[in-house]
Coordinates of C-alpha atoms and ligand atoms in Angstrom, one line a residue:
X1 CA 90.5 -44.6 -29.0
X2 CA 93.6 -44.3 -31.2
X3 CA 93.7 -43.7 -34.4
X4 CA 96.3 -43.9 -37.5
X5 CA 96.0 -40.8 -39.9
X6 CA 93.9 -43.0 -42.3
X7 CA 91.9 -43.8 -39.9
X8 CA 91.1 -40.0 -38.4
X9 CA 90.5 -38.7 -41.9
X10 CA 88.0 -42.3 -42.4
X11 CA 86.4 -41.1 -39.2
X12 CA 86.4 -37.4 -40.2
X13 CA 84.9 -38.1 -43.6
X14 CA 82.6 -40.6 -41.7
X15 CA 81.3 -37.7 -39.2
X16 CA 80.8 -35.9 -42.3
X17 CA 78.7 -38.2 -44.1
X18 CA 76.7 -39.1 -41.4
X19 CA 75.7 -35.3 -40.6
X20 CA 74.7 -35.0 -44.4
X21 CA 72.4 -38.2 -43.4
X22 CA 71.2 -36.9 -40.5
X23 CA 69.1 -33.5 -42.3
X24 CA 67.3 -36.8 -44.2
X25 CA 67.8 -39.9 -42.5
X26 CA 64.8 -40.1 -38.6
X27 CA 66.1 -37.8 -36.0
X28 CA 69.3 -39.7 -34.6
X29 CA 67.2 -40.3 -31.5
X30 CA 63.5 -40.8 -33.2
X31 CA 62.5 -45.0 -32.9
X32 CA 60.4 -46.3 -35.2
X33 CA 56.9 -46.2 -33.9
X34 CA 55.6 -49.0 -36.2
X35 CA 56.6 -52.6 -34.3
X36 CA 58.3 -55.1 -36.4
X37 CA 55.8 -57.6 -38.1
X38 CA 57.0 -61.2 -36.7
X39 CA 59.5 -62.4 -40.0
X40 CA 58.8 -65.6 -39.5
X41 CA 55.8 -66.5 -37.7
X42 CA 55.0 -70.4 -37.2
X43 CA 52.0 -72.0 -35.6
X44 CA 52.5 -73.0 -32.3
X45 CA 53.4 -76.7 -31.7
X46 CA 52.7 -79.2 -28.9
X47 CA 54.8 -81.2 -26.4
X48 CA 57.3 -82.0 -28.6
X49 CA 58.5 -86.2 -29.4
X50 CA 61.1 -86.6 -26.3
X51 CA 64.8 -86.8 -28.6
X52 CA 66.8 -89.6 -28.8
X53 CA 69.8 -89.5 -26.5
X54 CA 72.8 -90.2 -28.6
X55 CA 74.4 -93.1 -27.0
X56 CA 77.8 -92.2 -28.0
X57 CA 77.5 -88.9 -25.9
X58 CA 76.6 -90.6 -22.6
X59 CA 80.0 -92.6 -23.4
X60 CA 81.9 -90.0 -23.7
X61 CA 80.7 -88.7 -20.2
X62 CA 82.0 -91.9 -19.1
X63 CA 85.0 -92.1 -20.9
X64 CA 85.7 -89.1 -18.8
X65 CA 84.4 -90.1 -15.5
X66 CA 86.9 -93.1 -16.1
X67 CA 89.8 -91.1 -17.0
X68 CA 89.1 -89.4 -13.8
X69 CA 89.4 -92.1 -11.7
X70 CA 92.2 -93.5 -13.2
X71 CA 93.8 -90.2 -12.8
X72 CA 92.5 -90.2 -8.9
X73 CA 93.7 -93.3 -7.4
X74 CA 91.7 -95.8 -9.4
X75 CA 88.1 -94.5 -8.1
X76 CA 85.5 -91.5 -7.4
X77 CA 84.4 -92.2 -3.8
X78 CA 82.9 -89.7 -1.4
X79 CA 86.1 -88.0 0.2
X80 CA 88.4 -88.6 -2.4
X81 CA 89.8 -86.0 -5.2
X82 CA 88.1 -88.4 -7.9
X83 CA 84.4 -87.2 -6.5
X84 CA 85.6 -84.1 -6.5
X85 CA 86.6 -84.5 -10.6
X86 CA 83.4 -86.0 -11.6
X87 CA 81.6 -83.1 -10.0
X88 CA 83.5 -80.2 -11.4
X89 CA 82.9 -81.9 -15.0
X90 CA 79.4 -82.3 -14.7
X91 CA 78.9 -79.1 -13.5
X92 CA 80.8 -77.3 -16.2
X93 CA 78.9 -78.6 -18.7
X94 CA 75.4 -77.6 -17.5
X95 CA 76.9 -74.2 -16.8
X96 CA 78.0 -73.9 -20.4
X97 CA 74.4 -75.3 -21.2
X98 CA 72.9 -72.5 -19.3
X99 CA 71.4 -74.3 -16.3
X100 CA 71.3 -72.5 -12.9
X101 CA 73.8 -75.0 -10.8
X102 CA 74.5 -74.9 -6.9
X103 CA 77.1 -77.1 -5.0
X104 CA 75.2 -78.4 -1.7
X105 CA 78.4 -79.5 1.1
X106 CA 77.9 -81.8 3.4
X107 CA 80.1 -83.3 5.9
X108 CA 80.6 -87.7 6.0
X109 CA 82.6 -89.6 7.6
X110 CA 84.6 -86.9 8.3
X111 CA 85.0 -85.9 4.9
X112 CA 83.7 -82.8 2.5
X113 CA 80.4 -83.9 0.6
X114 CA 79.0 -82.2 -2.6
X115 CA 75.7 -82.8 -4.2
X116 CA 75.3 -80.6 -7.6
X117 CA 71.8 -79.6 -8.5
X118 CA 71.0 -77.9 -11.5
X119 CA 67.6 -76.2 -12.7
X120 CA 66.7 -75.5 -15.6
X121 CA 65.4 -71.9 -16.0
X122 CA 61.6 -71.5 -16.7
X123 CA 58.6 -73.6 -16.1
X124 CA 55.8 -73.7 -13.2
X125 CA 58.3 -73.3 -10.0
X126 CA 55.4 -74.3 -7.8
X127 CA 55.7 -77.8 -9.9
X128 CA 58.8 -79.4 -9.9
X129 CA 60.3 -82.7 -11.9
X130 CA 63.3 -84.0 -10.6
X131 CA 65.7 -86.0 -11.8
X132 CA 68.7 -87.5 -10.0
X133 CA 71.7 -90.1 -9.8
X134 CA 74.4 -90.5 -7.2
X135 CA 77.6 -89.8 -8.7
X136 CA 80.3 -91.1 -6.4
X137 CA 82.1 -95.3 -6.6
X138 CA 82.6 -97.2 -4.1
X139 CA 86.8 -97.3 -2.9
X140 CA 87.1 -100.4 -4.5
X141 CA 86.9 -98.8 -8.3
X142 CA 85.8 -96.7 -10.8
X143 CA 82.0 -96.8 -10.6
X144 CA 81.3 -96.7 -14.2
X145 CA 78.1 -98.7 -14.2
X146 CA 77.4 -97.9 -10.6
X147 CA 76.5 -95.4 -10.9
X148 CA 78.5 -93.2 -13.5
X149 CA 75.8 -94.9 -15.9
X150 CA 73.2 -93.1 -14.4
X151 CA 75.2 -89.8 -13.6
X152 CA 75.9 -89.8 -17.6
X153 CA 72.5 -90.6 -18.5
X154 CA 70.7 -88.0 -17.1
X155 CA 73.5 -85.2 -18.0
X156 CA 72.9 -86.1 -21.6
X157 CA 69.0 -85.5 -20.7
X158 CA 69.8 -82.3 -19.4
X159 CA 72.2 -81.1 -22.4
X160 CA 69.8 -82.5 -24.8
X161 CA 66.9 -80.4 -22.9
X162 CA 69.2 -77.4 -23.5
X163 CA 69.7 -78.5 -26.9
X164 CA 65.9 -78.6 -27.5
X165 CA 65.7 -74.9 -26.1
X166 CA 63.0 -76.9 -24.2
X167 CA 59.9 -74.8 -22.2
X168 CA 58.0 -77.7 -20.4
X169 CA 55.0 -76.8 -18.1
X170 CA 56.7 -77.9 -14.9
X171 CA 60.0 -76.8 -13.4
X172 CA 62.7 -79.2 -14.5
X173 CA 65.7 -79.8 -12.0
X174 CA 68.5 -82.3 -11.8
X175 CA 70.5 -83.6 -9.0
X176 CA 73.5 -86.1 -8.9
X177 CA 74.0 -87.1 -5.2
X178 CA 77.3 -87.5 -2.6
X179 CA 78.3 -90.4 -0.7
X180 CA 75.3 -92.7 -1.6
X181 CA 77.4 -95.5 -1.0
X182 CA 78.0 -94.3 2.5
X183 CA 74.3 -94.7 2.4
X184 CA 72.6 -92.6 0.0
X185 CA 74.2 -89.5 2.6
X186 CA 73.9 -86.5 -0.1
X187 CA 70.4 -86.7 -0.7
X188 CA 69.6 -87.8 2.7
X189 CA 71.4 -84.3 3.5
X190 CA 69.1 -82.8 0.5
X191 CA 65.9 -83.8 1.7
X192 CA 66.0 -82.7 5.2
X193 CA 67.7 -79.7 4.3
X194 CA 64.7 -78.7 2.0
X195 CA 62.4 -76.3 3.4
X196 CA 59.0 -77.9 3.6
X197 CA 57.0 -75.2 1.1
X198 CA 59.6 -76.9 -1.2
X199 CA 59.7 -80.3 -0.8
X200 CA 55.8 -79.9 -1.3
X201 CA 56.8 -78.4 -4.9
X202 CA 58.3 -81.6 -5.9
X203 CA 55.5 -83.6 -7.8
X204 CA 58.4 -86.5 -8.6
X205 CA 61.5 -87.6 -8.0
X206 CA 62.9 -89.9 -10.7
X207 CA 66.1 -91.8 -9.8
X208 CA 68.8 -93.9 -11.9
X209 CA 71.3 -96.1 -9.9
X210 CA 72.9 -98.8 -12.4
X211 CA 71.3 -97.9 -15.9
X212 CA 73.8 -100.2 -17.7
X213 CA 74.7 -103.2 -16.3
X214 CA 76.4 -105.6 -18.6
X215 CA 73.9 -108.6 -18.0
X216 CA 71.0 -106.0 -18.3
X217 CA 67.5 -106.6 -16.8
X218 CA 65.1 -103.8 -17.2
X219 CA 63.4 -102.7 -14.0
X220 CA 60.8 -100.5 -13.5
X221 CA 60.8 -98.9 -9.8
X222 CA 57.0 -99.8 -8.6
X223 CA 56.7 -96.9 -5.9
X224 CA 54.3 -94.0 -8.1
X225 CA 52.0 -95.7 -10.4
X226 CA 51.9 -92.5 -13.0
X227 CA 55.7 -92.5 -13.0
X228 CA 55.9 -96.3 -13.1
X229 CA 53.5 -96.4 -16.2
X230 CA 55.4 -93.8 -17.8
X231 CA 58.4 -95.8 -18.0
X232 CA 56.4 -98.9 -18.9
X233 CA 54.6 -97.4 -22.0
X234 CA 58.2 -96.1 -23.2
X235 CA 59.9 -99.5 -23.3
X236 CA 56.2 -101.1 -24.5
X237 CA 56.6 -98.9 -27.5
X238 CA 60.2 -100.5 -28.5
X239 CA 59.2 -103.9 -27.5
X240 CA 61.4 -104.7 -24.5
X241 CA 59.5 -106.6 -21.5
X242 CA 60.1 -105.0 -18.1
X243 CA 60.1 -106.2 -14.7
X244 CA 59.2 -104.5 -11.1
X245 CA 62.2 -103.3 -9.1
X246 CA 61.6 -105.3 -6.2
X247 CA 64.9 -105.5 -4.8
X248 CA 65.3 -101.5 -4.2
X249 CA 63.5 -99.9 -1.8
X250 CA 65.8 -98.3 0.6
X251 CA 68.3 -99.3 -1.5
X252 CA 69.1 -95.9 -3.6
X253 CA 69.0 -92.2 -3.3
X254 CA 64.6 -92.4 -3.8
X255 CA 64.6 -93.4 -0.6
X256 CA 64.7 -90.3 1.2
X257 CA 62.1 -88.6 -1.6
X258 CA 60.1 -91.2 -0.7
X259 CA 60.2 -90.9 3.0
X260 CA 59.1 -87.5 2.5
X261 CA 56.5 -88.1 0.9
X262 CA 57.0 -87.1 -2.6
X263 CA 56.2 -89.5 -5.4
X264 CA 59.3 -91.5 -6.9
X265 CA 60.0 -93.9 -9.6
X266 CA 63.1 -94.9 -11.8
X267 CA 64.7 -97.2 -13.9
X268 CA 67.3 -100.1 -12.7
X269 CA 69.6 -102.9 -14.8
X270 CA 70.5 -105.1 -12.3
X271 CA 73.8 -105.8 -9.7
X272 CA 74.7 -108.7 -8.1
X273 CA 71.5 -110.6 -7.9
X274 CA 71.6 -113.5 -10.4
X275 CA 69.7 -113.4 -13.7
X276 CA 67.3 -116.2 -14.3
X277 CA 66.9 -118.4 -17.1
X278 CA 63.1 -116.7 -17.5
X279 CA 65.2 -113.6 -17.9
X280 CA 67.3 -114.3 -20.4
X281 CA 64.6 -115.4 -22.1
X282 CA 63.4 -112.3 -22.6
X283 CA 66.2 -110.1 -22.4
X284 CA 69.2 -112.2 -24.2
X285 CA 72.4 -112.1 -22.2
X286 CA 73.5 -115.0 -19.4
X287 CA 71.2 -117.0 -17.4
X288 CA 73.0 -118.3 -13.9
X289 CA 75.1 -114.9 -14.2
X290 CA 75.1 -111.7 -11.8
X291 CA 73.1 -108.4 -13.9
X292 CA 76.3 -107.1 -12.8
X293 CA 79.2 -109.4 -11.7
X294 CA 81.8 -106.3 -11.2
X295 CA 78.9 -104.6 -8.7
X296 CA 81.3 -102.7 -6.3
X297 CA 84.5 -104.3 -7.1
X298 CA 87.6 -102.3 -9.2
X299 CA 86.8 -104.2 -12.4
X300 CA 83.3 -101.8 -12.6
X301 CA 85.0 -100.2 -15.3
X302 CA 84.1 -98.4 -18.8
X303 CA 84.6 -102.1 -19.7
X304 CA 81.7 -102.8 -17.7
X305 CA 78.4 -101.6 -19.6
X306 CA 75.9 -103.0 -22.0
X307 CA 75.5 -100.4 -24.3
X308 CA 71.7 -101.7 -25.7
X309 CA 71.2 -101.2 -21.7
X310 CA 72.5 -98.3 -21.5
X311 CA 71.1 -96.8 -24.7
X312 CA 67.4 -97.5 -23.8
X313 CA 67.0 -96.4 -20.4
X314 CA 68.8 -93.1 -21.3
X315 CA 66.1 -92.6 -24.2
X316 CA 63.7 -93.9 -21.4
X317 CA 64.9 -91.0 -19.1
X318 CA 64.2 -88.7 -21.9
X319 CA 61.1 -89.8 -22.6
X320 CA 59.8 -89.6 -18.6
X321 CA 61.5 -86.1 -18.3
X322 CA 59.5 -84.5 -21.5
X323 CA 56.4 -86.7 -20.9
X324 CA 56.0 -85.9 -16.9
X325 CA 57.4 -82.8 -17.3
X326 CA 54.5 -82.3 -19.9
X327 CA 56.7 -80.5 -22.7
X328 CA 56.2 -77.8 -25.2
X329 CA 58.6 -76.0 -26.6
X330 CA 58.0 -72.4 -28.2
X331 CA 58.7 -73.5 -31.9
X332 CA 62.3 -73.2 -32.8
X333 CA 63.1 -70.3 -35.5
X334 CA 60.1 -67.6 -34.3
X335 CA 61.3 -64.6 -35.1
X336 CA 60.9 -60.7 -35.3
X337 CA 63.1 -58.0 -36.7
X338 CA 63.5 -54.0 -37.0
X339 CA 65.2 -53.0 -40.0
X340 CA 64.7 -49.3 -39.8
X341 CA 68.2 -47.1 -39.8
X342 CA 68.9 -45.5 -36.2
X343 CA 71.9 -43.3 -36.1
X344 CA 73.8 -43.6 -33.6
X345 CA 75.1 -40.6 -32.3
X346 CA 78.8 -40.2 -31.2
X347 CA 80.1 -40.2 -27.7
X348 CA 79.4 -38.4 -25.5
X349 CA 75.3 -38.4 -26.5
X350 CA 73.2 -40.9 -25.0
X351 CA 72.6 -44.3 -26.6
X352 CA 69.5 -44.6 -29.1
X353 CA 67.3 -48.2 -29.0
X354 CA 65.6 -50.2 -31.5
X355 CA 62.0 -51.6 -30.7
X356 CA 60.4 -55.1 -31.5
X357 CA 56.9 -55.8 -30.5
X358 CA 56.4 -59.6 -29.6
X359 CA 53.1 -60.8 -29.3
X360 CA 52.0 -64.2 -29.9
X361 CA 54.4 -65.7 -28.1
X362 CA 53.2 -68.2 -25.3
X363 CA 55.1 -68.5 -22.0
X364 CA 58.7 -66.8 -21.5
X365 CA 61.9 -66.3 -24.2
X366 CA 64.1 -69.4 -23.6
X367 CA 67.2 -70.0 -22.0
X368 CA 68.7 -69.9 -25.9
X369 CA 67.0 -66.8 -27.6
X370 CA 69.2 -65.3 -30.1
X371 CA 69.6 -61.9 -31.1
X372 CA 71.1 -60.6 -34.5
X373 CA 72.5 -57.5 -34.6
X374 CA 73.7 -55.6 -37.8
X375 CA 75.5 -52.3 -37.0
X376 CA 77.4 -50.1 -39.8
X377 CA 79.9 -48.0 -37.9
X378 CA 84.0 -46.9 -38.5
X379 CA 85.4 -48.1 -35.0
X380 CA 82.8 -51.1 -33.7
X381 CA 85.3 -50.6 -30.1
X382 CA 82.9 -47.7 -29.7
X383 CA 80.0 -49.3 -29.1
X384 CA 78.5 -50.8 -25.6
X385 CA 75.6 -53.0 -27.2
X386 CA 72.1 -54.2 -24.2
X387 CA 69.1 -56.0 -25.2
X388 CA 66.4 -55.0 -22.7
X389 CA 64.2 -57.2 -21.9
X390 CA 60.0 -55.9 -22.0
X391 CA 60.2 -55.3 -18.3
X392 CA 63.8 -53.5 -18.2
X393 CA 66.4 -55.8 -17.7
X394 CA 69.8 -55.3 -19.7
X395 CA 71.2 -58.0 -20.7
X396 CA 75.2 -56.6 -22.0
X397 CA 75.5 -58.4 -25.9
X398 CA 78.8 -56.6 -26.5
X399 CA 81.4 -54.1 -24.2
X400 CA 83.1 -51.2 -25.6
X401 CA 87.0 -52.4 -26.4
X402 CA 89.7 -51.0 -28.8
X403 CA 88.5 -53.3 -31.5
X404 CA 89.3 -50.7 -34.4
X405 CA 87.6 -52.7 -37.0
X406 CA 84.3 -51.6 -39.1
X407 CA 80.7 -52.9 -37.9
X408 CA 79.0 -54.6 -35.8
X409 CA 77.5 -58.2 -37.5
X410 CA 77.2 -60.8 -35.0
X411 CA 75.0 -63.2 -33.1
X412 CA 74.3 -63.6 -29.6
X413 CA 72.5 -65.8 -27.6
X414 CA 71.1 -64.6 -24.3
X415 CA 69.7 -67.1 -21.3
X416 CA 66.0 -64.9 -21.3
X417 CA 64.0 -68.0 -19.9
X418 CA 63.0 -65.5 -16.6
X419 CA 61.2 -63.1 -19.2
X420 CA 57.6 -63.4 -20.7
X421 CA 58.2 -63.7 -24.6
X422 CA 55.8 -61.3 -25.6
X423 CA 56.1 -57.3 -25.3
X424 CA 58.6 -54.6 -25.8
X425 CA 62.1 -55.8 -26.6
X426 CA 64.9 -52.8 -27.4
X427 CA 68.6 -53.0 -28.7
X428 CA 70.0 -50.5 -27.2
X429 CA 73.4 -48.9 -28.5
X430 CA 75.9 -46.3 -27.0
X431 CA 79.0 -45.0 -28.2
X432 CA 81.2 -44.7 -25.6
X433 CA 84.3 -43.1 -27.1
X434 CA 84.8 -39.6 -29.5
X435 CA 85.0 -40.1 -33.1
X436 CA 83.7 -42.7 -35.6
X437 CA 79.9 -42.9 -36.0
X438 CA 77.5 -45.0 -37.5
X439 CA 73.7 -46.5 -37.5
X440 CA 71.6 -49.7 -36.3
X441 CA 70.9 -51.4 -39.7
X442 CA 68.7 -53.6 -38.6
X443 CA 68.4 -56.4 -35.8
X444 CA 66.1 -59.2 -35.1
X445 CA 65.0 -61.5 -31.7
X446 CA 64.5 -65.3 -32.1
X447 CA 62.8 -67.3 -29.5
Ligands
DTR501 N1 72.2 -99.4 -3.8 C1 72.8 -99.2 -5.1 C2 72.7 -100.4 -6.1 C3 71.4 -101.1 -5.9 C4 71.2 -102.4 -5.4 N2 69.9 -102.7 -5.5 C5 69.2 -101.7 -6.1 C6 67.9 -101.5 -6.4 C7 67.5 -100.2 -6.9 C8 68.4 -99.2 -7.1 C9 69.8 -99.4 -6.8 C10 70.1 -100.7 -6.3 C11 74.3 -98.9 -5.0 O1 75.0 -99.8 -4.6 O2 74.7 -97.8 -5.4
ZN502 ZN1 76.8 -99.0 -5.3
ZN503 ZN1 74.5 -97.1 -7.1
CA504 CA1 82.8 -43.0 -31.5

């Protein structure tokens, strides 16, 4: 590394100092034998109250799934660059949520499918809950309530399971589906492209095809009868009267699920049959009106939602994923630490590593487990900083750079969900470059 004059003599003096410390301070390489007491220990909690999805964050999915088909030729069908769009941004924001994402291509029509499946790390992967909504319009326009609405409703499930750093006893996977209007094509393609020891894992498939029609009705799909009185005890419990789906089967991407056997259920607003005068009753909105009178026509805009609809089958969704997927989330803010000093000793010595004993800790870390690190040192470039996991793994907090600058205080948050919480977990530090020294302070691991 380079150094300016002050900067040598800092580093000099430093060396110094920290050879005086070394006759007293633990041998540079010694670790603590005595594990960390948990700092904050809390009891553990059950399946957590499924979160309210903020209705103003499925809109702004939708805001952008408009956008992109205004920017695409007025819609997001199979084929088109406008699928393409609404894919990439749907992607890149379970990526950034830490969800394990493939791209699935199919061919239709002559054209490139894509379905997008994302899991989320952790849980039973011999139990699976699915979730899943076709993301592509029709030609004619936009698709915002058919079926962006459902497309946005379940992303917002998935962020807000992210959000929850959520550990739920079975495997929790989402799926938003090509060319269903070309006849529900991508998960057609899914389905009989799973192997069969898979398909066999799936213990439901939950699907959302027009989740905010703007003369809502609110249908319950009457396939499963567990999944089916799932939804019904959610919307019992806010007081809104629901109806069977009777108008859907074959009709939507569950229809493949279903054919292979594997349980199904969903939720449903309405399209272009007519509502009834019954059904106003109960629901407000127009009597002698289609659910949905812009079903498959360009005026199926953002203009084109109820937002009551919309609002209460995405909590709905929620409510399903964290019931069925029988929730419960290591409680937020369990913590450990090592506050012992650890020199560290310059390049080109091996790195030293800091110990924490976790115990108590059911299941695996989660997808957000944070580590704080507190490092003194004169040239923080110098240091290459790993957490290692209880059975090995390195996860790489922090590369080695030319970052002159003193110490090393920061946070990190590592995606840990494929480790079991409780064991040995080590900071490990090297210096990686002559000159400028300095000691672990303290650091601590938060499930
Ligand atoms: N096939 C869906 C819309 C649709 C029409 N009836 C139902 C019943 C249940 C789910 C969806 C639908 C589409 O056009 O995308
Ligand atoms: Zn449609
Ligand atoms: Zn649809
Ligand atoms: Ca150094």
């Amino acid at each position: 590394m380079s150094l300016s004059v002050s900067r040598r003599l800092a580093a000099v003096t430093a060396i110094a100092v920290a050879g005086l410390f070394a006759s007293t301070a633990p041998a540079a390489l010694a670790s603590p034998t005595a594990p960390a007491a948990p700092a904050s220990p809390a009891a553990a909690t059950a399946a957590p109250t499924p979160p309210d999805i903020p209705i103003a964050n499925v809109k702004a999915h939708l805001t952008q799934l408009q956008s992109i088909a205004t920017a695409n030729g007025g819609n997001r069908a199979h084929g088109k660059a406008g699928y393409k769009a609404s894919i990439d941004y749907v992607k890149a924001k379970l990526d950034a949520a830490g969800y394990t994402t493939t791209l699935q291509t199919f061919t239709s029509s002559g054209a490139t499918g894509y379905n997008l499946i994302a899991d989320w790390p952790g849980g039973d992967p011999n139990s699976v809950l699915m979730s899943g909504s076709h993301l592509d319009s029709v030609n004619a326009g936009p698709g915002i309530n058919d079926n962006g609405s459902g497309s946005a409703a379940i992303l917002e499930t998935a962020l807000a399971v992210s959000r929850a750093g959520l550990q739920s006893t079975k495997h929790l996977r989402f799926g938003w589906w090509g060319a269903e209007e070309l006849g529900m094509v991508g998960s057609t393609y899914y389905v009989n492209n799973l192997p069969s020891a898979e398909k066999s894992k799936i213990s439901g498939y939950l699907n959302f095809d027009m989740v905010g029609s703007p003369n809502p009705g609110y249908f319950v799909y009457d396939d499963d009868a567990t999944i089916e009185q799932t939804f019904k005890t959610y919307f019992a419990g806010v007081g809104i009267p629901t109806e069977i789906e009777t108008e859907g089967d074959g009709r939507s991407d569950h229809a493949p699920f279903k054919n292979a056997g594997i349980p199904v259920g969903g939720l449903f607003s309405g399209a272009d049959y007519i509502k009834t005068a019954a059904q106003a009753q109960k629901w407000g909105g127009t009597s002698g009106k289609a659910f949905d009178a812009c079903y498959h026509r360009s005026c199926d805009t953002s203009a084109n939602l109820d937002d009551a609809a919309l609002d209460k089958n995405s909590d709905a969704i929620a409510y399903a994923v964290w019931t069925l997927g029988a929730a419960a989330t290591v409680p937020p803010g369990r913590s450990f630490e090592n506050t012992t000093d650890i020199n560290i000793p310059d390049s080109p010595a091996a790195g030293v590593s800091s110990p924490i004993t976790v115990s108590g800790v059911t299941g695996n870390a989660p997808a957000t487990t944070k580590v704080d690190v507190n490092i003194v040192h004169t040239y923080r470039g110098d240091l290459q900083i790993d957490l290692i996991a209880p059975d090995g793994t390195a996860y790489r907090l922090k590369n080695s750079s030319s970052d002159s600058a003193d110490n090393v205080i920061a946070s990190y948050t590592v995606n840990a969900s494929s480790e079991v919480a409780n064991g040995v977990w080590k900071l490990q530090v090297k210096d990686v470059a002559a000159q400028d020294v300095g000691y672990i302070n303290s650091w601590k691991i938060t499930f």
